[in-house]
Amino acid sequence: MALSRGLRCCQRVFSWIPVLIITSVMLWSYYAYVFELCIFTITNTLEKVAYLLVFHVCFVMFSWTYWKSIFTPPATPCKKFQLSYSDKQRYEMEERPDAQKQILLDIAKKLPIFTRAQSGAIRFCDRCQVLKPDRCHHCSVCETCVLKMDHHCPWVNNCVGFSNYKFFLLFLSYSMLYCVFIAATVFQYFLKFWEGELPNGPSKFHVLFLMFVALMFFVSLMFLFGYHCWLVAKNRSTLEAFSAPVFVSGPDRNGFNVGMRRNLQQVFGEDRRLWFIPVITSQGNGHYFPLKSRSSESRNPLLAHEDMWEESDDGSEGSLGEDQDPSVTIEMEE
Protein backbone atom coordinates (compact mmCIF):
# COMPACT_ATOMS: atom_id res chain seq x y z
CA MET A 1 0.00 0.00 0.00
CA ALA A 2 2.79 2.42 0.96
CA LEU A 3 4.71 1.54 -2.22
CA SER A 4 1.60 2.16 -4.32
CA ARG A 5 1.07 5.57 -2.70
CA GLY A 6 4.72 6.43 -3.25
CA LEU A 7 4.57 5.52 -6.93
CA ARG A 8 1.36 7.50 -7.34
CA CYS A 9 2.96 10.51 -5.67
CA CYS A 10 5.99 10.27 -7.96
CA GLN A 11 3.70 9.98 -10.98
CA ARG A 12 1.91 13.17 -9.99
CA VAL A 13 5.20 15.01 -9.55
CA PHE A 14 6.60 13.83 -12.88
CA SER A 15 3.34 14.72 -14.65
CA TRP A 16 4.19 18.40 -14.14
CA ILE A 17 7.48 18.12 -16.07
CA PRO A 18 5.93 18.88 -19.52
CA VAL A 19 4.20 21.94 -18.02
CA LEU A 20 7.48 23.12 -16.52
CA ILE A 21 9.18 22.69 -19.90
CA ILE A 22 6.56 24.82 -21.67
CA THR A 23 6.65 27.41 -18.88
CA SER A 24 10.46 27.58 -19.07
CA VAL A 25 10.34 28.11 -22.83
CA MET A 26 7.72 30.84 -22.36
CA LEU A 27 9.81 32.67 -19.75
CA TRP A 28 12.99 32.36 -21.81
CA SER A 29 11.21 33.62 -24.94
CA TYR A 30 9.96 36.61 -22.94
CA TYR A 31 13.48 37.45 -21.78
CA ALA A 32 15.01 36.88 -25.21
CA TYR A 33 12.45 39.00 -27.05
CA VAL A 34 12.01 41.86 -24.58
CA PHE A 35 15.59 42.28 -23.39
CA GLU A 36 17.95 40.74 -25.94
CA LEU A 37 16.02 41.82 -29.03
CA CYS A 38 14.00 44.92 -28.19
CA ILE A 39 16.19 46.56 -25.57
CA PHE A 40 19.72 45.51 -26.58
CA THR A 41 19.43 44.99 -30.36
CA ILE A 42 16.75 47.28 -31.85
CA THR A 43 17.83 50.91 -32.00
CA ASN A 44 14.70 52.49 -33.51
CA THR A 45 12.56 53.70 -30.60
CA LEU A 46 9.24 53.66 -32.47
CA GLU A 47 9.85 50.13 -33.72
CA LYS A 48 10.90 49.02 -30.26
CA VAL A 49 7.74 50.41 -28.58
CA ALA A 50 5.41 48.96 -31.26
CA TYR A 51 7.00 45.52 -30.97
CA LEU A 52 6.80 45.55 -27.18
CA LEU A 53 3.13 46.57 -27.13
CA VAL A 54 1.98 43.89 -29.55
CA PHE A 55 4.25 41.28 -27.98
CA HIS A 56 2.83 41.80 -24.51
CA VAL A 57 -0.75 41.49 -25.77
CA CYS A 58 0.13 38.16 -27.41
CA PHE A 59 2.08 37.02 -24.36
CA VAL A 60 -0.75 37.85 -21.93
CA MET A 61 -3.37 36.02 -24.01
CA PHE A 62 -1.03 33.07 -24.51
CA SER A 63 -0.32 32.82 -20.78
CA TRP A 64 -3.94 33.38 -19.78
CA THR A 65 -5.32 30.62 -22.01
CA TYR A 66 -2.54 28.24 -20.96
CA TRP A 67 -3.33 28.90 -17.30
CA LYS A 68 -7.03 28.28 -17.85
CA SER A 69 -6.31 25.04 -19.74
CA ILE A 70 -4.18 23.76 -16.87
CA PHE A 71 -6.16 24.80 -13.81
CA THR A 72 -9.77 24.44 -14.95
CA PRO A 73 -10.95 21.24 -13.23
CA PRO A 74 -12.49 18.59 -15.50
CA ALA A 75 -16.29 18.57 -15.36
CA THR A 76 -17.66 15.35 -13.88
CA PRO A 77 -21.17 13.80 -13.94
CA CYS A 78 -23.61 15.21 -11.40
CA LYS A 79 -25.29 13.16 -8.68
CA LYS A 80 -28.27 12.37 -10.88
CA PHE A 81 -26.05 9.92 -12.79
CA GLN A 82 -24.83 8.13 -9.67
CA LEU A 83 -26.55 4.95 -8.57
CA SER A 84 -28.70 5.27 -5.50
CA TYR A 85 -27.89 3.01 -2.57
CA SER A 86 -30.77 0.65 -3.38
CA ASP A 87 -29.94 0.54 -7.09
CA LYS A 88 -26.30 -0.11 -6.31
CA GLN A 89 -27.17 -2.97 -3.98
CA ARG A 90 -29.53 -4.45 -6.55
CA TYR A 91 -26.92 -4.14 -9.32
CA GLU A 92 -24.09 -5.69 -7.28
CA MET A 93 -26.20 -8.57 -5.99
CA GLU A 94 -27.35 -9.50 -9.47
CA GLU A 95 -24.92 -11.95 -11.12
CA ARG A 96 -26.59 -12.33 -14.50
CA PRO A 97 -25.17 -9.88 -17.08
CA ASP A 98 -28.51 -9.55 -18.87
CA ALA A 99 -30.26 -8.68 -15.63
CA GLN A 100 -27.58 -6.09 -14.77
CA LYS A 101 -27.98 -4.61 -18.23
CA GLN A 102 -31.73 -4.30 -17.70
CA ILE A 103 -31.23 -2.64 -14.30
CA LEU A 104 -29.02 0.03 -15.86
CA LEU A 105 -31.47 0.46 -18.74
CA ASP A 106 -34.35 1.06 -16.30
CA ILE A 107 -32.31 3.68 -14.42
CA ALA A 108 -31.20 5.36 -17.66
CA LYS A 109 -34.81 5.93 -18.71
CA LYS A 110 -34.90 8.76 -16.19
CA LEU A 111 -31.83 10.39 -17.71
CA PRO A 112 -30.99 12.03 -21.08
CA ILE A 113 -28.72 9.19 -22.22
CA PHE A 114 -28.76 8.21 -25.90
CA THR A 115 -25.38 6.53 -26.45
CA ARG A 116 -24.60 2.91 -25.71
CA ALA A 117 -21.59 0.65 -25.24
CA GLN A 118 -20.44 -1.52 -28.13
CA SER A 119 -22.53 -4.34 -26.70
CA GLY A 120 -25.64 -2.17 -26.74
CA ALA A 121 -25.74 -1.81 -22.95
CA ILE A 122 -25.93 1.45 -21.02
CA ARG A 123 -22.42 2.78 -20.48
CA PHE A 124 -21.53 2.37 -16.80
CA CYS A 125 -18.25 3.16 -15.00
CA ASP A 126 -17.44 0.56 -12.37
CA ARG A 127 -14.70 2.73 -10.85
CA CYS A 128 -16.78 5.91 -10.47
CA GLN A 129 -20.06 4.03 -10.02
CA VAL A 130 -21.93 6.36 -12.41
CA LEU A 131 -23.94 5.99 -15.57
CA LYS A 132 -21.91 7.79 -18.19
CA PRO A 133 -23.66 10.73 -19.85
CA ASP A 134 -23.31 11.01 -23.61
CA ARG A 135 -19.69 11.74 -24.66
CA CYS A 136 -18.42 11.13 -21.12
CA HIS A 137 -15.39 8.86 -20.60
CA HIS A 138 -13.25 7.73 -17.70
CA CYS A 139 -9.71 9.14 -17.55
CA SER A 140 -7.26 6.72 -15.99
CA VAL A 141 -4.80 9.55 -15.28
CA CYS A 142 -7.27 11.90 -13.58
CA GLU A 143 -9.04 8.85 -12.08
CA THR A 144 -12.49 10.25 -12.77
CA CYS A 145 -15.17 10.37 -15.46
CA VAL A 146 -14.89 13.53 -17.57
CA LEU A 147 -17.81 15.15 -19.38
CA LYS A 148 -17.29 15.36 -23.16
CA MET A 149 -13.74 14.10 -22.74
CA ASP A 150 -11.51 14.88 -25.70
CA HIS A 151 -8.14 13.60 -24.47
CA HIS A 152 -5.72 13.83 -21.57
CA CYS A 153 -3.02 16.32 -22.54
CA PRO A 154 0.37 15.95 -20.80
CA TRP A 155 1.38 19.49 -21.90
CA VAL A 156 -1.35 20.97 -19.70
CA ASN A 157 -1.36 18.06 -17.21
CA ASN A 158 -5.12 18.02 -17.39
CA CYS A 159 -8.02 16.39 -19.15
CA VAL A 160 -9.32 18.40 -22.09
CA GLY A 161 -13.09 18.15 -22.00
CA PHE A 162 -16.30 20.10 -21.70
CA SER A 163 -15.08 22.53 -19.03
CA ASN A 164 -11.85 23.63 -20.75
CA TYR A 165 -12.08 22.67 -24.43
CA LYS A 166 -12.65 26.29 -25.46
CA PHE A 167 -9.63 27.34 -23.39
CA PHE A 168 -7.52 24.62 -25.01
CA LEU A 169 -8.47 25.77 -28.51
CA LEU A 170 -7.70 29.38 -27.60
CA PHE A 171 -4.39 28.27 -26.12
CA LEU A 172 -3.46 26.64 -29.43
CA SER A 173 -4.54 29.67 -31.45
CA TYR A 174 -2.79 32.26 -29.27
CA SER A 175 0.37 30.17 -29.03
CA MET A 176 0.42 30.03 -32.85
CA LEU A 177 -0.10 33.79 -33.02
CA TYR A 178 2.69 34.25 -30.48
CA CYS A 179 5.07 32.16 -32.57
CA VAL A 180 4.11 33.89 -35.84
CA PHE A 181 4.60 37.35 -34.36
CA ILE A 182 8.00 36.44 -32.93
CA ALA A 183 9.18 34.83 -36.18
CA ALA A 184 7.95 37.75 -38.31
CA THR A 185 9.58 40.47 -36.19
CA VAL A 186 12.79 38.58 -35.45
CA PHE A 187 13.44 37.54 -39.05
CA GLN A 188 15.28 40.68 -40.23
CA TYR A 189 17.55 40.65 -37.19
CA PHE A 190 18.06 36.91 -37.58
CA LEU A 191 19.42 37.62 -41.09
CA LYS A 192 21.63 40.47 -39.86
CA PHE A 193 23.19 38.30 -37.16
CA TRP A 194 23.52 35.37 -39.57
CA GLU A 195 25.29 37.52 -42.21
CA GLY A 196 27.48 39.30 -39.65
CA GLU A 197 25.94 42.78 -40.02
CA LEU A 198 25.40 42.93 -36.26
CA PRO A 199 28.23 42.36 -33.75
CA ASN A 200 28.57 39.01 -32.00
CA GLY A 201 27.38 38.87 -28.41
CA PRO A 202 24.87 37.22 -26.12
CA SER A 203 21.99 38.68 -28.13
CA LYS A 204 23.06 36.78 -31.25
CA PHE A 205 22.48 33.39 -29.63
CA HIS A 206 19.09 34.39 -28.21
CA VAL A 207 17.83 35.92 -31.45
CA LEU A 208 18.96 32.99 -33.61
CA PHE A 209 17.56 30.42 -31.22
CA LEU A 210 14.33 32.41 -30.82
CA MET A 211 13.75 32.18 -34.57
CA PHE A 212 14.30 28.41 -34.70
CA VAL A 213 12.12 27.72 -31.64
CA ALA A 214 9.26 29.91 -32.91
CA LEU A 215 9.21 28.17 -36.29
CA MET A 216 9.47 24.72 -34.75
CA PHE A 217 6.58 25.27 -32.36
CA PHE A 218 4.47 26.95 -35.06
CA VAL A 219 4.73 23.97 -37.39
CA SER A 220 3.80 21.56 -34.61
CA LEU A 221 0.90 23.67 -33.41
CA MET A 222 -0.40 24.30 -36.92
CA PHE A 223 -1.18 20.62 -37.51
CA LEU A 224 -2.70 20.15 -34.05
CA PHE A 225 -4.81 23.31 -34.31
CA GLY A 226 -5.99 22.37 -37.81
CA TYR A 227 -7.04 18.94 -36.59
CA HIS A 228 -9.06 20.37 -33.72
CA CYS A 229 -10.71 22.92 -36.02
CA TRP A 230 -11.87 19.97 -38.13
CA LEU A 231 -13.17 18.23 -35.01
CA VAL A 232 -15.13 21.32 -33.95
CA ALA A 233 -16.62 21.69 -37.43
CA LYS A 234 -17.78 18.05 -37.29
CA ASN A 235 -18.72 18.24 -33.58
CA ARG A 236 -16.50 15.32 -32.63
CA SER A 237 -14.01 14.76 -29.85
CA THR A 238 -10.65 13.12 -30.42
CA LEU A 239 -12.01 9.90 -28.88
CA GLU A 240 -15.08 10.01 -31.13
CA ALA A 241 -12.89 10.53 -34.19
CA PHE A 242 -11.13 7.23 -33.46
CA SER A 243 -14.19 5.34 -32.21
CA ALA A 244 -17.64 6.43 -33.37
CA PRO A 245 -20.25 6.87 -30.61
CA VAL A 246 -22.81 4.08 -30.55
CA PHE A 247 -26.51 4.89 -30.48
CA VAL A 248 -29.51 2.58 -30.30
CA SER A 249 -29.51 2.48 -34.10
CA GLY A 250 -25.76 1.73 -34.22
CA PRO A 251 -22.44 3.63 -34.52
CA ASP A 252 -22.60 7.11 -36.05
CA ARG A 253 -19.60 9.44 -36.25
CA ASN A 254 -21.92 12.34 -37.13
CA GLY A 255 -24.47 11.66 -34.40
CA PHE A 256 -23.80 14.99 -32.68
CA ASN A 257 -23.18 17.02 -35.85
CA VAL A 258 -25.95 19.65 -35.97
CA GLY A 259 -24.39 21.99 -38.55
CA MET A 260 -21.32 24.22 -38.63
CA ARG A 261 -22.88 27.23 -36.90
CA ARG A 262 -24.46 25.29 -34.03
CA ASN A 263 -21.34 23.17 -33.64
CA LEU A 264 -19.28 26.32 -33.13
CA GLN A 265 -21.85 27.76 -30.74
CA GLN A 266 -21.72 24.65 -28.56
CA VAL A 267 -18.02 25.29 -27.91
CA PHE A 268 -17.76 29.10 -28.06
CA GLY A 269 -21.30 30.27 -27.26
CA GLU A 270 -23.62 32.60 -29.13
CA ASP A 271 -21.93 35.91 -28.27
CA ARG A 272 -19.12 36.22 -30.82
CA ARG A 273 -17.55 39.06 -28.85
CA LEU A 274 -16.53 36.50 -26.22
CA TRP A 275 -15.28 33.82 -28.58
CA PHE A 276 -11.64 34.85 -28.30
CA ILE A 277 -11.64 35.57 -24.56
CA PRO A 278 -10.93 32.67 -22.16
CA VAL A 279 -14.18 32.87 -20.20
CA ILE A 280 -16.85 30.18 -19.97
CA THR A 281 -19.36 30.62 -22.80
CA SER A 282 -19.95 27.02 -23.93
CA GLN A 283 -23.58 25.99 -24.21
CA GLY A 284 -25.19 23.50 -21.87
CA ASN A 285 -23.62 21.78 -18.88
CA GLY A 286 -21.95 18.79 -20.51
CA HIS A 287 -24.58 16.20 -19.62
CA TYR A 288 -26.69 16.46 -22.76
CA PHE A 289 -25.98 17.38 -26.38
CA PRO A 290 -28.28 17.90 -29.37
CA LEU A 291 -28.47 14.99 -31.76
CA LYS A 292 -28.30 15.13 -35.52
CA SER A 293 -31.80 13.68 -35.86
CA ARG A 294 -33.25 16.39 -33.61
CA SER A 295 -31.98 19.69 -34.88
CA SER A 296 -34.84 21.84 -33.59
CA GLU A 297 -34.64 23.26 -30.09
CA SER A 298 -38.15 22.15 -29.26
CA ARG A 299 -37.28 18.48 -29.71
CA ASN A 300 -33.68 18.75 -28.56
CA PRO A 301 -33.74 21.22 -25.66
CA LEU A 302 -30.10 22.10 -25.05
CA LEU A 303 -31.03 25.73 -24.53
CA ALA A 304 -34.62 25.36 -23.42
CA HIS A 305 -33.53 23.09 -20.52
CA GLU A 306 -29.99 24.30 -20.17
CA ASP A 307 -30.13 24.25 -16.37
CA MET A 308 -32.10 21.04 -15.90
CA TRP A 309 -29.10 19.34 -14.26
CA GLU A 310 -27.78 22.42 -12.45
CA GLU A 311 -27.85 22.48 -8.67
CA SER A 312 -30.54 24.70 -7.21
CA ASP A 313 -29.86 27.43 -4.65
CA ASP A 314 -30.63 25.14 -1.73
CA GLY A 315 -28.05 22.62 -2.92
CA SER A 316 -30.50 20.07 -4.27
CA GLU A 317 -29.96 18.61 -7.69
CA GLY A 318 -31.99 19.91 -10.57
CA SER A 319 -34.42 17.63 -12.33
CA LEU A 320 -36.40 17.42 -15.51
CA GLY A 321 -39.43 19.65 -15.76
CA GLU A 322 -42.72 18.28 -14.50
CA ASP A 323 -44.21 18.36 -17.98
CA GLN A 324 -41.33 16.44 -19.52
CA ASP A 325 -41.28 12.66 -19.23
CA PRO A 326 -37.76 11.42 -19.95
CA SER A 327 -39.00 7.90 -20.63
CA VAL A 328 -40.99 9.26 -23.56
CA THR A 329 -37.82 10.83 -24.95
CA ILE A 330 -35.98 7.53 -24.67
CA GLU A 331 -38.76 5.64 -26.37
CA MET A 332 -38.82 8.16 -29.22
CA GLU A 333 -35.11 7.66 -29.72
CA GLU A 334 -35.42 3.89 -29.75
PDB file of C-alpha atoms in Angstrom, residues 160-318:
ATOM      1  CA  VAL A 160      -9.318  18.402 -22.088  1.00  0.00           C
ATOM      2  CA  GLY A 161     -13.088  18.152 -22.003  1.00  0.00           C
ATOM      3  CA  PHE A 162     -16.297  20.103 -21.704  1.00  0.00           C
ATOM      4  CA  SER A 163     -15.079  22.529 -19.031  1.00  0.00           C
ATOM      5  CA  ASN A 164     -11.853  23.633 -20.750  1.00  0.00           C
ATOM      6  CA  TYR A 165     -12.079  22.666 -24.433  1.00  0.00           C
ATOM      7  CA  LYS A 166     -12.651  26.290 -25.462  1.00  0.00           C
ATOM      8  CA  PHE A 167      -9.628  27.336 -23.388  1.00  0.00           C
ATOM      9  CA  PHE A 168      -7.517  24.622 -25.006  1.00  0.00           C
ATOM     10  CA  LEU A 169      -8.469  25.772 -28.509  1.00  0.00           C
ATOM     11  CA  LEU A 170      -7.703  29.383 -27.603  1.00  0.00           C
ATOM     12  CA  PHE A 171      -4.386  28.271 -26.125  1.00  0.00           C
ATOM     13  CA  LEU A 172      -3.458  26.639 -29.435  1.00  0.00           C
ATOM     14  CA  SER A 173      -4.541  29.674 -31.452  1.00  0.00           C
ATOM     15  CA  TYR A 174      -2.789  32.256 -29.270  1.00  0.00           C
ATOM     16  CA  SER A 175       0.366  30.171 -29.035  1.00  0.00           C
ATOM     17  CA  MET A 176       0.418  30.031 -32.851  1.00  0.00           C
ATOM     18  CA  LEU A 177      -0.100  33.794 -33.023  1.00  0.00           C
ATOM     19  CA  TYR A 178       2.686  34.246 -30.480  1.00  0.00           C
ATOM     20  CA  CYS A 179       5.069  32.163 -32.567  1.00  0.00           C
ATOM     21  CA  VAL A 180       4.108  33.888 -35.835  1.00  0.00           C
ATOM     22  CA  PHE A 181       4.601  37.346 -34.365  1.00  0.00           C
ATOM     23  CA  ILE A 182       8.001  36.435 -32.932  1.00  0.00           C
ATOM     24  CA  ALA A 183       9.181  34.828 -36.177  1.00  0.00           C
ATOM     25  CA  ALA A 184       7.953  37.754 -38.311  1.00  0.00           C
ATOM     26  CA  THR A 185       9.576  40.467 -36.191  1.00  0.00           C
ATOM     27  CA  VAL A 186      12.791  38.585 -35.448  1.00  0.00           C
ATOM     28  CA  PHE A 187      13.439  37.536 -39.051  1.00  0.00           C
ATOM     29  CA  GLN A 188      15.277  40.682 -40.225  1.00  0.00           C
ATOM     30  CA  TYR A 189      17.555  40.650 -37.186  1.00  0.00           C
ATOM     31  CA  PHE A 190      18.057  36.911 -37.583  1.00  0.00           C
ATOM     32  CA  LEU A 191      19.425  37.615 -41.094  1.00  0.00           C
ATOM     33  CA  LYS A 192      21.627  40.465 -39.856  1.00  0.00           C
ATOM     34  CA  PHE A 193      23.190  38.304 -37.160  1.00  0.00           C
ATOM     35  CA  TRP A 194      23.521  35.374 -39.571  1.00  0.00           C
ATOM     36  CA  GLU A 195      25.294  37.519 -42.207  1.00  0.00           C
ATOM     37  CA  GLY A 196      27.481  39.298 -39.650  1.00  0.00           C
ATOM     38  CA  GLU A 197      25.938  42.776 -40.022  1.00  0.00           C
ATOM     39  CA  LEU A 198      25.399  42.932 -36.255  1.00  0.00           C
ATOM     40  CA  PRO A 199      28.226  42.358 -33.748  1.00  0.00           C
ATOM     41  CA  ASN A 200      28.574  39.014 -31.999  1.00  0.00           C
ATOM     42  CA  GLY A 201      27.383  38.867 -28.413  1.00  0.00           C
ATOM     43  CA  PRO A 202      24.867  37.216 -26.120  1.00  0.00           C
ATOM     44  CA  SER A 203      21.987  38.683 -28.131  1.00  0.00           C
ATOM     45  CA  LYS A 204      23.060  36.785 -31.246  1.00  0.00           C
ATOM     46  CA  PHE A 205      22.479  33.392 -29.634  1.00  0.00           C
ATOM     47  CA  HIS A 206      19.093  34.393 -28.208  1.00  0.00           C
ATOM     48  CA  VAL A 207      17.831  35.922 -31.452  1.00  0.00           C
ATOM     49  CA  LEU A 208      18.964  32.988 -33.612  1.00  0.00           C
ATOM     50  CA  PHE A 209      17.563  30.418 -31.223  1.00  0.00           C
ATOM     51  CA  LEU A 210      14.334  32.411 -30.823  1.00  0.00           C
ATOM     52  CA  MET A 211      13.753  32.176 -34.569  1.00  0.00           C
ATOM     53  CA  PHE A 212      14.298  28.414 -34.697  1.00  0.00           C
ATOM     54  CA  VAL A 213      12.120  27.722 -31.639  1.00  0.00           C
ATOM     55  CA  ALA A 214       9.262  29.915 -32.910  1.00  0.00           C
ATOM     56  CA  LEU A 215       9.207  28.174 -36.287  1.00  0.00           C
ATOM     57  CA  MET A 216       9.474  24.715 -34.751  1.00  0.00           C
ATOM     58  CA  PHE A 217       6.575  25.272 -32.355  1.00  0.00           C
ATOM     59  CA  PHE A 218       4.474  26.947 -35.058  1.00  0.00           C
ATOM     60  CA  VAL A 219       4.733  23.966 -37.394  1.00  0.00           C
ATOM     61  CA  SER A 220       3.805  21.555 -34.609  1.00  0.00           C
ATOM     62  CA  LEU A 221       0.898  23.668 -33.414  1.00  0.00           C
ATOM     63  CA  MET A 222      -0.397  24.295 -36.924  1.00  0.00           C
ATOM     64  CA  PHE A 223      -1.182  20.619 -37.515  1.00  0.00           C
ATOM     65  CA  LEU A 224      -2.696  20.154 -34.048  1.00  0.00           C
ATOM     66  CA  PHE A 225      -4.812  23.308 -34.310  1.00  0.00           C
ATOM     67  CA  GLY A 226      -5.995  22.374 -37.811  1.00  0.00           C
ATOM     68  CA  TYR A 227      -7.037  18.938 -36.586  1.00  0.00           C
ATOM     69  CA  HIS A 228      -9.065  20.372 -33.717  1.00  0.00           C
ATOM     70  CA  CYS A 229     -10.714  22.924 -36.022  1.00  0.00           C
ATOM     71  CA  TRP A 230     -11.869  19.972 -38.129  1.00  0.00           C
ATOM     72  CA  LEU A 231     -13.171  18.229 -35.009  1.00  0.00           C
ATOM     73  CA  VAL A 232     -15.132  21.319 -33.947  1.00  0.00           C
ATOM     74  CA  ALA A 233     -16.620  21.687 -37.429  1.00  0.00           C
ATOM     75  CA  LYS A 234     -17.776  18.045 -37.287  1.00  0.00           C
ATOM     76  CA  ASN A 235     -18.715  18.243 -33.576  1.00  0.00           C
ATOM     77  CA  ARG A 236     -16.496  15.322 -32.629  1.00  0.00           C
ATOM     78  CA  SER A 237     -14.014  14.762 -29.852  1.00  0.00           C
ATOM     79  CA  THR A 238     -10.654  13.121 -30.421  1.00  0.00           C
ATOM     80  CA  LEU A 239     -12.005   9.905 -28.880  1.00  0.00           C
ATOM     81  CA  GLU A 240     -15.078  10.008 -31.128  1.00  0.00           C
ATOM     82  CA  ALA A 241     -12.889  10.533 -34.195  1.00  0.00           C
ATOM     83  CA  PHE A 242     -11.128   7.234 -33.458  1.00  0.00           C
ATOM     84  CA  SER A 243     -14.191   5.342 -32.211  1.00  0.00           C
ATOM     85  CA  ALA A 244     -17.638   6.429 -33.369  1.00  0.00           C
ATOM     86  CA  PRO A 245     -20.250   6.875 -30.612  1.00  0.00           C
ATOM     87  CA  VAL A 246     -22.809   4.080 -30.549  1.00  0.00           C
ATOM     88  CA  PHE A 247     -26.511   4.889 -30.478  1.00  0.00           C
ATOM     89  CA  VAL A 248     -29.509   2.583 -30.302  1.00  0.00           C
ATOM     90  CA  SER A 249     -29.507   2.478 -34.100  1.00  0.00           C
ATOM     91  CA  GLY A 250     -25.762   1.728 -34.216  1.00  0.00           C
ATOM     92  CA  PRO A 251     -22.444   3.633 -34.524  1.00  0.00           C
ATOM     93  CA  ASP A 252     -22.600   7.113 -36.047  1.00  0.00           C
ATOM     94  CA  ARG A 253     -19.602   9.444 -36.246  1.00  0.00           C
ATOM     95  CA  ASN A 254     -21.917  12.339 -37.127  1.00  0.00           C
ATOM     96  CA  GLY A 255     -24.466  11.657 -34.402  1.00  0.00           C
ATOM     97  CA  PHE A 256     -23.804  14.995 -32.680  1.00  0.00           C
ATOM     98  CA  ASN A 257     -23.183  17.024 -35.847  1.00  0.00           C
ATOM     99  CA  VAL A 258     -25.948  19.652 -35.970  1.00  0.00           C
ATOM    100  CA  GLY A 259     -24.393  21.987 -38.546  1.00  0.00           C
ATOM    101  CA  MET A 260     -21.320  24.215 -38.625  1.00  0.00           C
ATOM    102  CA  ARG A 261     -22.881  27.228 -36.900  1.00  0.00           C
ATOM    103  CA  ARG A 262     -24.461  25.291 -34.030  1.00  0.00           C
ATOM    104  CA  ASN A 263     -21.340  23.167 -33.643  1.00  0.00           C
ATOM    105  CA  LEU A 264     -19.278  26.321 -33.133  1.00  0.00           C
ATOM    106  CA  GLN A 265     -21.845  27.760 -30.735  1.00  0.00           C
ATOM    107  CA  GLN A 266     -21.716  24.652 -28.557  1.00  0.00           C
ATOM    108  CA  VAL A 267     -18.019  25.293 -27.909  1.00  0.00           C
ATOM    109  CA  PHE A 268     -17.763  29.095 -28.064  1.00  0.00           C
ATOM    110  CA  GLY A 269     -21.297  30.271 -27.258  1.00  0.00           C
ATOM    111  CA  GLU A 270     -23.625  32.601 -29.133  1.00  0.00           C
ATOM    112  CA  ASP A 271     -21.925  35.911 -28.272  1.00  0.00           C
ATOM    113  CA  ARG A 272     -19.123  36.223 -30.823  1.00  0.00           C
ATOM    114  CA  ARG A 273     -17.546  39.063 -28.850  1.00  0.00           C
ATOM    115  CA  LEU A 274     -16.535  36.503 -26.220  1.00  0.00           C
ATOM    116  CA  TRP A 275     -15.278  33.816 -28.582  1.00  0.00           C
ATOM    117  CA  PHE A 276     -11.636  34.846 -28.297  1.00  0.00           C
ATOM    118  CA  ILE A 277     -11.637  35.568 -24.562  1.00  0.00           C
ATOM    119  CA  PRO A 278     -10.926  32.672 -22.162  1.00  0.00           C
ATOM    120  CA  VAL A 279     -14.182  32.874 -20.199  1.00  0.00           C
ATOM    121  CA  ILE A 280     -16.853  30.179 -19.968  1.00  0.00           C
ATOM    122  CA  THR A 281     -19.361  30.617 -22.796  1.00  0.00           C
ATOM    123  CA  SER A 282     -19.946  27.017 -23.935  1.00  0.00           C
ATOM    124  CA  GLN A 283     -23.581  25.994 -24.212  1.00  0.00           C
ATOM    125  CA  GLY A 284     -25.191  23.505 -21.870  1.00  0.00           C
ATOM    126  CA  ASN A 285     -23.620  21.781 -18.878  1.00  0.00           C
ATOM    127  CA  GLY A 286     -21.950  18.787 -20.515  1.00  0.00           C
ATOM    128  CA  HIS A 287     -24.580  16.201 -19.622  1.00  0.00           C
ATOM    129  CA  TYR A 288     -26.686  16.460 -22.757  1.00  0.00           C
ATOM    130  CA  PHE A 289     -25.982  17.378 -26.382  1.00  0.00           C
ATOM    131  CA  PRO A 290     -28.283  17.898 -29.369  1.00  0.00           C
ATOM    132  CA  LEU A 291     -28.475  14.985 -31.757  1.00  0.00           C
ATOM    133  CA  LYS A 292     -28.298  15.129 -35.522  1.00  0.00           C
ATOM    134  CA  SER A 293     -31.804  13.679 -35.862  1.00  0.00           C
ATOM    135  CA  ARG A 294     -33.245  16.394 -33.614  1.00  0.00           C
ATOM    136  CA  SER A 295     -31.980  19.693 -34.881  1.00  0.00           C
ATOM    137  CA  SER A 296     -34.844  21.842 -33.595  1.00  0.00           C
ATOM    138  CA  GLU A 297     -34.643  23.260 -30.088  1.00  0.00           C
ATOM    139  CA  SER A 298     -38.145  22.154 -29.258  1.00  0.00           C
ATOM    140  CA  ARG A 299     -37.281  18.482 -29.712  1.00  0.00           C
ATOM    141  CA  ASN A 300     -33.677  18.753 -28.556  1.00  0.00           C
ATOM    142  CA  PRO A 301     -33.745  21.223 -25.659  1.00  0.00           C
ATOM    143  CA  LEU A 302     -30.098  22.105 -25.055  1.00  0.00           C
ATOM    144  CA  LEU A 303     -31.030  25.732 -24.529  1.00  0.00           C
ATOM    145  CA  ALA A 304     -34.621  25.356 -23.421  1.00  0.00           C
ATOM    146  CA  HIS A 305     -33.533  23.088 -20.518  1.00  0.00           C
ATOM    147  CA  GLU A 306     -29.989  24.300 -20.166  1.00  0.00           C
ATOM    148  CA  ASP A 307     -30.128  24.255 -16.369  1.00  0.00           C
ATOM    149  CA  MET A 308     -32.101  21.035 -15.895  1.00  0.00           C
ATOM    150  CA  TRP A 309     -29.103  19.336 -14.261  1.00  0.00           C
ATOM    151  CA  GLU A 310     -27.777  22.420 -12.448  1.00  0.00           C
ATOM    152  CA  GLU A 311     -27.849  22.481  -8.671  1.00  0.00           C
ATOM    153  CA  SER A 312     -30.536  24.698  -7.211  1.00  0.00           C
ATOM    154  CA  ASP A 313     -29.859  27.433  -4.647  1.00  0.00           C
ATOM    155  CA  ASP A 314     -30.628  25.139  -1.729  1.00  0.00           C
ATOM    156  CA  GLY A 315     -28.050  22.617  -2.923  1.00  0.00           C
ATOM    157  CA  SER A 316     -30.504  20.069  -4.268  1.00  0.00           C
ATOM    158  CA  GLU A 317     -29.961  18.606  -7.690  1.00  0.00           C
ATOM    159  CA  GLY A 318     -31.987  19.910 -10.572  1.00  0.00           C
TER     160      GLY A 318
END
